[in-house]
PDB file of C-alpha atoms in Angstrom:
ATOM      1  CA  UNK A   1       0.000   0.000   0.000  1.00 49.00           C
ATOM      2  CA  UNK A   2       2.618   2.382   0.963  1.00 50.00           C
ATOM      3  CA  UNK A   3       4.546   2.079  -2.215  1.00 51.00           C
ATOM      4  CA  UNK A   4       1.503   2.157  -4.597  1.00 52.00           C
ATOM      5  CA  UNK A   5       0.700   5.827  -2.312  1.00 50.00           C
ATOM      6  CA  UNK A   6       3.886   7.285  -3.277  1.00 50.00           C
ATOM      7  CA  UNK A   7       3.909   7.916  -6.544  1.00 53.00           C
ATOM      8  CA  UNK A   8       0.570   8.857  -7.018  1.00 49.00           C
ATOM      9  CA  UNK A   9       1.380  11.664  -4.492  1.00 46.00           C
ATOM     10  CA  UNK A  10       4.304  11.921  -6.206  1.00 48.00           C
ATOM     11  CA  UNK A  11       2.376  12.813  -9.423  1.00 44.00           C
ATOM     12  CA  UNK A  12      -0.177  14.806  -7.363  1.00 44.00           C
ATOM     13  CA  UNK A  13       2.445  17.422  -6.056  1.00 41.00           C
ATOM     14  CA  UNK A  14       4.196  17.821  -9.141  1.00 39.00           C
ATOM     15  CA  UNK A  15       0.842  18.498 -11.015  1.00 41.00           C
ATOM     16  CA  UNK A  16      -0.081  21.087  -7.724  1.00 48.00           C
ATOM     17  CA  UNK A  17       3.458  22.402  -8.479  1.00 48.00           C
ATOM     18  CA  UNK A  18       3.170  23.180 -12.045  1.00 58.00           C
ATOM     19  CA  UNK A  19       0.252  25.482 -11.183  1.00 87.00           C
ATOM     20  CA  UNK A  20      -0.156  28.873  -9.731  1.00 90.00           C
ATOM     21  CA  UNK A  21      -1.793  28.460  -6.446  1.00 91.00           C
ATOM     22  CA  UNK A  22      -4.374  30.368  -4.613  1.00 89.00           C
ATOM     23  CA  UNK A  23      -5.625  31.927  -1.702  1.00 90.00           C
ATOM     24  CA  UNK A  24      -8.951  33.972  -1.728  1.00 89.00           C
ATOM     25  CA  UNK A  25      -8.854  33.757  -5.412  1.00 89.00           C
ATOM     26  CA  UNK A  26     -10.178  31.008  -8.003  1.00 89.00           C
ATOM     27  CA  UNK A  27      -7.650  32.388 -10.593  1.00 89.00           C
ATOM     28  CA  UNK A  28      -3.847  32.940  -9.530  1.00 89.00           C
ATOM     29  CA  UNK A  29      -1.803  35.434 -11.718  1.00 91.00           C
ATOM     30  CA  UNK A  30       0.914  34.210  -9.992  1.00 91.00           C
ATOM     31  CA  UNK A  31       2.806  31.400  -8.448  1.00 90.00           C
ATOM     32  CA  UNK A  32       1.665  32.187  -5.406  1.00 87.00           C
ATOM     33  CA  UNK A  33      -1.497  34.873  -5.261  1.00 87.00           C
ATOM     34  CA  UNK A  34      -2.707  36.026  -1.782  1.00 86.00           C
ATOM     35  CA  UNK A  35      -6.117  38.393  -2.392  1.00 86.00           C
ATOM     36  CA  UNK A  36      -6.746  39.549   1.225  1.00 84.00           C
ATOM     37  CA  UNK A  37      -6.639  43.379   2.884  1.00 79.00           C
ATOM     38  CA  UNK A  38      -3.118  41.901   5.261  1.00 79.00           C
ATOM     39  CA  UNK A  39      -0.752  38.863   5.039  1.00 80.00           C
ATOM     40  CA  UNK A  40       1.209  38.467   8.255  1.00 79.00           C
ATOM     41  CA  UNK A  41       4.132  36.112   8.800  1.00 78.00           C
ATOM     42  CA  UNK A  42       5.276  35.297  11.800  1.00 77.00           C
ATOM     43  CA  UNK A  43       8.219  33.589  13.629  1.00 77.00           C
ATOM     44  CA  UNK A  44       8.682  32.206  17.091  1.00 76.00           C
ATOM     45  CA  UNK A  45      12.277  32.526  18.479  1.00 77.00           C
ATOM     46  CA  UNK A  46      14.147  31.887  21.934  1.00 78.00           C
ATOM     47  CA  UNK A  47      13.767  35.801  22.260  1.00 76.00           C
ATOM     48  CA  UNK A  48      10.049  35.527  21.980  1.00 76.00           C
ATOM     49  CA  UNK A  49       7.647  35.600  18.833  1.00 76.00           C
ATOM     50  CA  UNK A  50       8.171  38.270  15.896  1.00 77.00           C
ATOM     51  CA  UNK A  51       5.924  39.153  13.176  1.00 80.00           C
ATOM     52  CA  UNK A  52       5.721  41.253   9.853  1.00 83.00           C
ATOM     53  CA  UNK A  53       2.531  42.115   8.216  1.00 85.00           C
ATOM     54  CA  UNK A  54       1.942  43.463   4.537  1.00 85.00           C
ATOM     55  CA  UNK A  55      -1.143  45.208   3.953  1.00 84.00           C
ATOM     56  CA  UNK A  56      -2.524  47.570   2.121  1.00 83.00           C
ATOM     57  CA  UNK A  57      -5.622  50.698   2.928  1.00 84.00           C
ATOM     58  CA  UNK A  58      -6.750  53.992   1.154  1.00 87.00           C
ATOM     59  CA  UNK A  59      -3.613  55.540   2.307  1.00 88.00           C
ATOM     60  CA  UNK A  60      -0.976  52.995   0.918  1.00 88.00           C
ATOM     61  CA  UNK A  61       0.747  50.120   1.201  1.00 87.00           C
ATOM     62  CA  UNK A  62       2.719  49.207   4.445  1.00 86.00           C
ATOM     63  CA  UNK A  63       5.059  47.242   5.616  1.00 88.00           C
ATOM     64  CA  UNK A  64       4.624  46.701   9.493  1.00 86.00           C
ATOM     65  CA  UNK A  65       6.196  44.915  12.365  1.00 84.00           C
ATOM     66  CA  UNK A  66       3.503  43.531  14.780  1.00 78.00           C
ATOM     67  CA  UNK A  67       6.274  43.489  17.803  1.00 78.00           C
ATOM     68  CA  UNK A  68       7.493  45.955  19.594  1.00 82.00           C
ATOM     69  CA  UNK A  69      11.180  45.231  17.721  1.00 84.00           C
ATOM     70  CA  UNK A  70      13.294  47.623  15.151  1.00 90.00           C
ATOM     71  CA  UNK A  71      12.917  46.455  11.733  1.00 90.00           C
ATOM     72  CA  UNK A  72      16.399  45.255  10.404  1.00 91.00           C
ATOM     73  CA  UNK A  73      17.454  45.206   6.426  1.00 92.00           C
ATOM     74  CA  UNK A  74      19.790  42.285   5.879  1.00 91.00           C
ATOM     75  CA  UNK A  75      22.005  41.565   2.703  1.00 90.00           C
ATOM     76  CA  UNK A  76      24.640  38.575   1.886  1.00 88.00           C
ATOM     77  CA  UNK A  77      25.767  37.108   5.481  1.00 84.00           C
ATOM     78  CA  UNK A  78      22.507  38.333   6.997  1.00 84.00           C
ATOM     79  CA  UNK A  79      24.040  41.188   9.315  1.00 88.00           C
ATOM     80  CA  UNK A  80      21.900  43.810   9.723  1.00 91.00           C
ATOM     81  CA  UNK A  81      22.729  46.665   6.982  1.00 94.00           C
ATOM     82  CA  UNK A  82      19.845  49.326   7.729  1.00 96.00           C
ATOM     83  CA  UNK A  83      17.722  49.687  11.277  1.00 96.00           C
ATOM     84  CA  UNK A  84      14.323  51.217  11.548  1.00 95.00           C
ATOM     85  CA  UNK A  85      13.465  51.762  14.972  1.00 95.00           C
ATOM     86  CA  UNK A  86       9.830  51.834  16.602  1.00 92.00           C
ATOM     87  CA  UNK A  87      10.318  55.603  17.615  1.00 94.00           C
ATOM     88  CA  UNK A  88      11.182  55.886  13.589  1.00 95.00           C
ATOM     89  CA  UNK A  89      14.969  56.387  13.407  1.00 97.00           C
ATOM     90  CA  UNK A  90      16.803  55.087  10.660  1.00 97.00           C
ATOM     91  CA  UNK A  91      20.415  54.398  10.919  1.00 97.00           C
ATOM     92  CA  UNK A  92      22.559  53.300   8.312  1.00 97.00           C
ATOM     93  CA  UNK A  93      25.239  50.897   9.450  1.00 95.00           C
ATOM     94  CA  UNK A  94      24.071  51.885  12.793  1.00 94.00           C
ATOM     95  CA  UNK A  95      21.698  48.641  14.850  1.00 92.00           C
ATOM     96  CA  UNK A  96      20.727  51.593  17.356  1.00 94.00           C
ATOM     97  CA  UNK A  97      20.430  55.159  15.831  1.00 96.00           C
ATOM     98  CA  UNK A  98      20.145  58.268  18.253  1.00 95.00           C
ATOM     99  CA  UNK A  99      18.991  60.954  15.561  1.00 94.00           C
ATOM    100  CA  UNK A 100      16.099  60.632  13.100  1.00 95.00           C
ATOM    101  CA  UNK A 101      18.464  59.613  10.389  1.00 95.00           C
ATOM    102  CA  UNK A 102      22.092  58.487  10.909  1.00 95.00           C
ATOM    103  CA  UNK A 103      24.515  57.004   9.023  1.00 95.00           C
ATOM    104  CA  UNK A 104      27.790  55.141  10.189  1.00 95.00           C
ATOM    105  CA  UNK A 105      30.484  55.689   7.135  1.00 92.00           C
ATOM    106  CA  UNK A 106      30.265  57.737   3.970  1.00 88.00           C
ATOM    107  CA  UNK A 107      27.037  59.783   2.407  1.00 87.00           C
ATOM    108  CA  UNK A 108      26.491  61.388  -0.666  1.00 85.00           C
ATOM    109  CA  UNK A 109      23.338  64.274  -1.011  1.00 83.00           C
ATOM    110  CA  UNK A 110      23.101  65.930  -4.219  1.00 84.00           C
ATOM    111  CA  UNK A 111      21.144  68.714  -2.511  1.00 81.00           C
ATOM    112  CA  UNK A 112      20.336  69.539   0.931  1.00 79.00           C
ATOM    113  CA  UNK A 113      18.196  72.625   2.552  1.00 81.00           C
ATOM    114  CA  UNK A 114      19.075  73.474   6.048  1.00 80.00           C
ATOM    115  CA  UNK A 115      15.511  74.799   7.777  1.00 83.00           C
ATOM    116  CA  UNK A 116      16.799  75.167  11.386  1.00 82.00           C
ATOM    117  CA  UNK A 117      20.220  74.867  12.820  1.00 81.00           C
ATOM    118  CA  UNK A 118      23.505  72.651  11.226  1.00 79.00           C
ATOM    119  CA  UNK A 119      25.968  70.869  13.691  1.00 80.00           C
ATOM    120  CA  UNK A 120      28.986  69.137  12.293  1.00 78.00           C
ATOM    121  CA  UNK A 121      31.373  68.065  14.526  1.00 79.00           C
ATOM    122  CA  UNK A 122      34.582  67.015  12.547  1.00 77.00           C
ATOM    123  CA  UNK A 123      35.594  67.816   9.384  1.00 76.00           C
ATOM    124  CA  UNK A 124      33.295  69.679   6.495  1.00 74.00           C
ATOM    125  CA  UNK A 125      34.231  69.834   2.842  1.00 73.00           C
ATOM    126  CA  UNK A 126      32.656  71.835   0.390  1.00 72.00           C
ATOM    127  CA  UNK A 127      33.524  71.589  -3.179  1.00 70.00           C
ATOM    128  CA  UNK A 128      32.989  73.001  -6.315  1.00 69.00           C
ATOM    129  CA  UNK A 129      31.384  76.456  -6.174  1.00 70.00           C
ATOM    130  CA  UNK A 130      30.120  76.080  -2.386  1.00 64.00           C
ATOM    131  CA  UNK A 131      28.786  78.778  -0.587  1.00 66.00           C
ATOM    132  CA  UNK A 132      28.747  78.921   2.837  1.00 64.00           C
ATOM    133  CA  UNK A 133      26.170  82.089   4.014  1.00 60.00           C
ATOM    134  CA  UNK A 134      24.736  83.039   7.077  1.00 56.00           C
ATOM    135  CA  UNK A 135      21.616  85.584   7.664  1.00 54.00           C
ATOM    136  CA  UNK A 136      23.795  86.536  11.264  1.00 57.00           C
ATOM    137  CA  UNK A 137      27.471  85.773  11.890  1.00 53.00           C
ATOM    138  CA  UNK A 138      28.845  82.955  10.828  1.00 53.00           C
ATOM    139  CA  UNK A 139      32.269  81.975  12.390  1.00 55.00           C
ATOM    140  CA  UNK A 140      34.457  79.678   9.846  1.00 53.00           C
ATOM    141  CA  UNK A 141      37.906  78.749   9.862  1.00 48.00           C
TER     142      UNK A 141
END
């Protein structure tokens, strides 16, 4: 019995395979379709359970944790590359950023507007035809 079972499951799962499957819709675009208003995946861990959720409303689509846990971008080896906090901080080769965005190593902006104050500590380089103004006093070295 057992071996006349196998292959006809055999056969069933490869004909299952060959198919786009399903879920809240009789006709799949896809190789896997789900047609619901949130798909949430979730993992249980030594460190407790963790969960993402996709879904989507009038205002957009989202990508949410459902645990009070950062959100962590992984490449490659799986070490985390980007951290999005639940207080909304983003750092950039940085697990546990202190500003609203902050980046460990080198950044390139094309174009940046300064509405309130500008701190740099360290070194500054402007190149090109920079222009450093000031509406006061502006001390530079």
């Amino acid at each position: 019995m057992k071996f006349l079972l196998l292959p006809i499951l055999s056969l069933y799962s490869f004909s299952i395979h060959a198919q786009n499957v399903g879920i809240g819709t009789t006709t799949p675009p896809y190789k896997l379709t789900v047609n619901t208003n949130g798909i949430g995946i979730s993992q249980q861990s030594t460190s407790g359970l963790h969960e993402i959720g996709f879904f989507t409303n009038e205002s957009g689509a989202y990508i949410q944790t459902h645990s009070p846990s950062p959100m962590k971008f992984a490449v490659g080896n799986g070490n985390a590359v980007m951290t999005l906090t639940t207080t909304g901080r983003l750092g950039i080769g940085v697990s546990l950023p202190t500003a609203k965005l902050e980046v460990n190593g080198d950044a390139k902006v094309n174009s940046m507007s300064v509405v309130d104050d500008l701190t740099v500590t360290g070194n500054i380089t402007i190149s090109g035809e920079g222009m450093v103004r000031s509406a006061t006093s502006a001390h530079l070295k």
